[in-house]
Coordinates of C-alpha atoms in Angstrom, one line a residue:
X1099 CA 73.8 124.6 85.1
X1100 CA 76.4 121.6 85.5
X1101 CA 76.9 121.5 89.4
X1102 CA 76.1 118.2 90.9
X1103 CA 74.1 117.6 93.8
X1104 CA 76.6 115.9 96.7
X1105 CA 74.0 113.8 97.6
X1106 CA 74.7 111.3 95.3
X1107 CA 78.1 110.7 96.6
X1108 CA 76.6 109.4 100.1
X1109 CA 73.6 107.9 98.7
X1110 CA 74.9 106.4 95.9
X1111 CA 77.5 103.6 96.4
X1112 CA 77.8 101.4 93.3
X1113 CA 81.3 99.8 92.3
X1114 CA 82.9 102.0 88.9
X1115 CA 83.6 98.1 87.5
X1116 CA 80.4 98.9 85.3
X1117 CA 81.7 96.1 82.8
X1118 CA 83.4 93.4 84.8
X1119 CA 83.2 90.8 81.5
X1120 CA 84.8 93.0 78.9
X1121 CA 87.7 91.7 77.0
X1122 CA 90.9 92.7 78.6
X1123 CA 94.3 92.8 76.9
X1124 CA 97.7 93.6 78.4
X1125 CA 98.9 97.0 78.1
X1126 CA 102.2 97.9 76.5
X1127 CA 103.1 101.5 76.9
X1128 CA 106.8 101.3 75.1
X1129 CA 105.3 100.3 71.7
X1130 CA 102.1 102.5 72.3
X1131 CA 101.4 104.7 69.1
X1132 CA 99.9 107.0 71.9
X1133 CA 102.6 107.5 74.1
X1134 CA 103.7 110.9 73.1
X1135 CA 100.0 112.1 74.2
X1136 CA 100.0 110.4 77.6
X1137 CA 103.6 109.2 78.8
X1138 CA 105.8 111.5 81.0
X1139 CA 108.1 113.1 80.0
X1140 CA 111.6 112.5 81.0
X1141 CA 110.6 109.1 82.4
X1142 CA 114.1 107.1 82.7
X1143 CA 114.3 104.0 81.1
X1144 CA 114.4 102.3 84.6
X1145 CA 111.3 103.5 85.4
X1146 CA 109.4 102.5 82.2
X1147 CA 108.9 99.1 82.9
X1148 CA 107.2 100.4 86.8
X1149 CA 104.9 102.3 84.4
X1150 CA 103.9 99.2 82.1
X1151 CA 103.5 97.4 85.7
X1152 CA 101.1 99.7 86.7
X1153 CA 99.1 100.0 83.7
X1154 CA 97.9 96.5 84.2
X1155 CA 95.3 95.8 81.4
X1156 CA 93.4 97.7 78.8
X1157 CA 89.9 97.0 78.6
X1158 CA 87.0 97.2 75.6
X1159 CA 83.8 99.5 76.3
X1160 CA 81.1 99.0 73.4
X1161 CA 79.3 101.7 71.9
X1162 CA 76.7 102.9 73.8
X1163 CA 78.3 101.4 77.4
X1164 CA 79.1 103.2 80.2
X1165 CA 83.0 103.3 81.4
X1166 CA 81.7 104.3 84.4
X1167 CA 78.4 106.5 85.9
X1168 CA 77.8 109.0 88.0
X1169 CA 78.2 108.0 91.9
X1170 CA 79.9 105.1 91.0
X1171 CA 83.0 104.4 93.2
X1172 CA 86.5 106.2 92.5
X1173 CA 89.5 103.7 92.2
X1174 CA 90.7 104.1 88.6
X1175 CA 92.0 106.8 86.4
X1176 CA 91.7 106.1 82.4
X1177 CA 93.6 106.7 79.5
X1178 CA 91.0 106.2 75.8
X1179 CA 93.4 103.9 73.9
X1180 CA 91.3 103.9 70.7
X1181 CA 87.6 105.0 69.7
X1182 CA 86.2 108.2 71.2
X1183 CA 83.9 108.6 74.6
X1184 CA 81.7 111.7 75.7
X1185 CA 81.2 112.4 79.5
X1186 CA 78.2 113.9 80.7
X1187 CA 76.1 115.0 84.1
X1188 CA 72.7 115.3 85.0
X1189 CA 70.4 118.4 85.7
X1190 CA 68.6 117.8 88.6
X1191 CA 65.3 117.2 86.4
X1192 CA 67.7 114.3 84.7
X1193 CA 68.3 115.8 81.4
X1194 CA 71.9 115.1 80.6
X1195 CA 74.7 117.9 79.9
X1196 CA 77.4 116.8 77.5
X1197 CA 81.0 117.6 79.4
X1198 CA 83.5 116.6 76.9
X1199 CA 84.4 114.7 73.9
X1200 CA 87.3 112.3 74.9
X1201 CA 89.5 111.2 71.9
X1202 CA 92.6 108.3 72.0
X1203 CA 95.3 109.6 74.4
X1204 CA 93.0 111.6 76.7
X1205 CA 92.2 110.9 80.2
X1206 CA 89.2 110.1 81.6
X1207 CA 88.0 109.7 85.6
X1208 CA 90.0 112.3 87.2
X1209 CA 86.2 113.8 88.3
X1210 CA 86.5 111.4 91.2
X1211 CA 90.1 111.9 93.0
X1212 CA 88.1 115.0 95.1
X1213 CA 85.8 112.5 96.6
X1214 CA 86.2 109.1 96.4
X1215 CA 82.8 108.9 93.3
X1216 CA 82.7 110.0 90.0
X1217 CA 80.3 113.3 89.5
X1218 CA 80.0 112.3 85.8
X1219 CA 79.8 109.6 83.7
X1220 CA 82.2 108.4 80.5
X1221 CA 79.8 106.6 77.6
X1222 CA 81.4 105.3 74.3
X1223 CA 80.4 106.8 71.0
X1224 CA 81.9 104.1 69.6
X1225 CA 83.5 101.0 70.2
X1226 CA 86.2 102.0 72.2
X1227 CA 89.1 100.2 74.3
X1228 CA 90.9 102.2 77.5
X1229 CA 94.0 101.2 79.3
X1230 CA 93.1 101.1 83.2
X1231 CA 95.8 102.9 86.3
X1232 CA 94.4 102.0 89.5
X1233 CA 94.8 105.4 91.4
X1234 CA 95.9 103.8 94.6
X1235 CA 99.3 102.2 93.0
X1236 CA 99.4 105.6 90.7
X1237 CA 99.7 107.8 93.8
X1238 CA 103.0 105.5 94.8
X1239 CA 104.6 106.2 91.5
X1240 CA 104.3 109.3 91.9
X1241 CA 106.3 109.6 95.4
X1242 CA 109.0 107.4 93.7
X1243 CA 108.5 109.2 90.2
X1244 CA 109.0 112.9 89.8
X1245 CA 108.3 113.2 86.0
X1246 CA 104.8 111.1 87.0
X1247 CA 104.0 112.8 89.8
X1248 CA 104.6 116.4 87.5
X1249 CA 102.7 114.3 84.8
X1250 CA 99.9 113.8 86.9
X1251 CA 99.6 117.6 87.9
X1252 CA 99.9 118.7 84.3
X1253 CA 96.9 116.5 83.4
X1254 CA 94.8 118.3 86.2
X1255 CA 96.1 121.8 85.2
X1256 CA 94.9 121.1 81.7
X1257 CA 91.5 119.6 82.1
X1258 CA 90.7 123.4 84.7
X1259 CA 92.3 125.1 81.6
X1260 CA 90.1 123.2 79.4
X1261 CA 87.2 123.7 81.3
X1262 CA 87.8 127.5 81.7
X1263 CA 87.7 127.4 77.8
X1264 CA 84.8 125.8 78.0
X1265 CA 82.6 127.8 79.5
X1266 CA 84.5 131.3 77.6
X1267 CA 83.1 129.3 74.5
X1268 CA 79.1 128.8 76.4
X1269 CA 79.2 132.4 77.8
X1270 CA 80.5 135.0 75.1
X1271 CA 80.3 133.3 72.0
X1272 CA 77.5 132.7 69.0
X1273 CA 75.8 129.6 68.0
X1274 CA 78.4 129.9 64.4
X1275 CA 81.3 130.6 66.8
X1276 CA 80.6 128.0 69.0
X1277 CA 80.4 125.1 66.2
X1278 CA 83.4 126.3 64.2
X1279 CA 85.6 126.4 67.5
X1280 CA 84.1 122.7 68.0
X1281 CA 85.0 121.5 64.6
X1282 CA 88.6 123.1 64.8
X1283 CA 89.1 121.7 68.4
X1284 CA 88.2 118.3 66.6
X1285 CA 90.3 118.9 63.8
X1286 CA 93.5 119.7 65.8
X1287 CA 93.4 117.0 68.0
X1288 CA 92.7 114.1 65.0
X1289 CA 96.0 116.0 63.8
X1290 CA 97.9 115.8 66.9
X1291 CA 96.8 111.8 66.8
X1292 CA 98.5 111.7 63.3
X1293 CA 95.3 111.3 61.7
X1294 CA 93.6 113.7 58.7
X1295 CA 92.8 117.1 60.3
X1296 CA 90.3 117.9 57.4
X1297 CA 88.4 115.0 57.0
X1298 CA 87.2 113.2 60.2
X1299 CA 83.9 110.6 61.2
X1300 CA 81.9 112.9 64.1
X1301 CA 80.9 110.4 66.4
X1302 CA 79.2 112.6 68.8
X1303 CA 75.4 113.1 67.5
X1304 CA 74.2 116.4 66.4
X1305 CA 72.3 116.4 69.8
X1306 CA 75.3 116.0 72.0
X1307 CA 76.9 118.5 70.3
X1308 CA 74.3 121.0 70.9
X1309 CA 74.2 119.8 74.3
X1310 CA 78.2 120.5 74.2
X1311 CA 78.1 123.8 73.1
X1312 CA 74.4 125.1 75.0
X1313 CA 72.8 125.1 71.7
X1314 CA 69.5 123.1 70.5
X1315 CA 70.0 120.2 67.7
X1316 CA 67.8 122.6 65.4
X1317 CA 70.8 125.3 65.6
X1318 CA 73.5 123.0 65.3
X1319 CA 72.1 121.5 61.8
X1320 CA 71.3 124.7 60.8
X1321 CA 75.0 126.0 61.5
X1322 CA 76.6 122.8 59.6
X1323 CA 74.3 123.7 56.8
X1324 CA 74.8 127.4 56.8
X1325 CA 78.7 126.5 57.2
X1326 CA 78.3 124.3 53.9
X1327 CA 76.3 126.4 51.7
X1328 CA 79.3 129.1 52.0
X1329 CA 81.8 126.6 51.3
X1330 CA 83.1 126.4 54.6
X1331 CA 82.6 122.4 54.9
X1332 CA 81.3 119.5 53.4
X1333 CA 78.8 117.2 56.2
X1334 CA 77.7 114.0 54.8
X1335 CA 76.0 112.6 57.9
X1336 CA 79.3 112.3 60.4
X1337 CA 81.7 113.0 57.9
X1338 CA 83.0 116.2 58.4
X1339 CA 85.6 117.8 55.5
X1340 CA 86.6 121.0 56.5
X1341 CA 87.1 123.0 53.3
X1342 CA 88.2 126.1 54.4
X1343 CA 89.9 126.1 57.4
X1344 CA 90.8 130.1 57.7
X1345 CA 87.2 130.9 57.0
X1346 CA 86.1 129.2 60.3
X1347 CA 88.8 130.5 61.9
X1348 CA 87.5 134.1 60.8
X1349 CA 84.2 133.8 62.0

């Protein structure tokens, strides 16, 4: 259901610079209110500042624009700085599969290190910035770097571990159990940003979601409002309060 034709990848050859006029800002890593998500650890003080070098710029990506699309040219990895992105593919008959909801602090692009072009794409839900690591100067860090180099390998070991989750979640559980594991993924990871973990804006639609999780729109409003009628949540459009935490943990 989500493999990719490789035809795109000789086919297709468009630049990944899908916004070349958005607002760019430098990009201070030491003073980052991120940095425990995304810096390495053990990184010596010497080699912060090689670190800072590298992460040249951050950049702004409205809502609704594309970071970067599938087939486009590899030659940066991301890191969301603030706002929220989903990344998705495309079904051979172009509908779109929803691949992952990327918060502030997560990584975004490694899809294209394997081949040189991106297999999905990386859209903002919202109006979003993300600080830019040109692979090419990334890959010399890491021979002079060992705590970026292990960084780099523990960000690839977690998105296959992720992934593997991922499709445990699409192939043995229900439509409830899918959306509560959804909402608690959500809610952990707003509380590992330092933000509320039981009140939180949704920015993905209903539809992505059911895209997400391999269920229809239809089932995942049905599930919210199933989940609030017992108490489990309160959903005013994209607010989400999670009421009973346990109780969607027990389903």
């Amino acid at each position: 259901m989500l493999n990719q034709t490789t035809a795109s990848h000789t086919t297709v050859r468009r630049s990944n610079r899908t916004l070349p006029n958005a607002p760019r800002t430098s990009a201070r890593c030491s003073v980052c209110a991120l940095r425990h998500l995304c810096m390495p650890q053990g990184l010596s003080r010497d080699d912060l500042p090689k670190l800072e070098a590298l992460i040249c710029s951050a950049r702004s990506v409205r809502r609704g624009e594309a970071l970067y699309r599938v087939g486009d040219a590899f030659d940066n990895l991301y890191v969301a700085r603030s706002g929220s992105l989903k990344t998705a593919m495309a079904h051979r008959d172009g509908r779109e599969q929803v691949t992952s909801l990327r918060l502030a602090g997560d990584p975004l692009g490694l899809d294209g290190i394997s081949t040189g072009f991106h297999t999905s794409s990386a859209v903002a839900l919202e109006d979003s910035s993300v600080c830019l690591i040109p692979y090419s100067a990334l890959k010399y860090l890491c021979r002079e770097t060992g705590a970026m180099q292990d960084r780099l390998h523990r960000l690839m070991s977690e998105e296959l571990i992720r992934e593997s989750f991922q499709m445990m979640v699409l192939g043995s559980l229900s439509a409830d159990e899918r959306v509560a594991s959804f909402l608690l993924d959500v809610s952990e990871r707003n509380g590992q940003r330092g933000y509320s973990h039981a009140e939180f804006n949704l920015r993905m639609t209903r539809e992505d979601v059911g895209s997400y999780l391999g269920v229809t729109l239809e089932t995942v409003s049905r599930t919210l409002s199933r989940f609030q009628k017992r108490g489990l949540i309160d959903a005013q459009g994209k607010l989400i309060r999670i009421i009973d935490i346990e109780g969607l943990r027990h389903l």
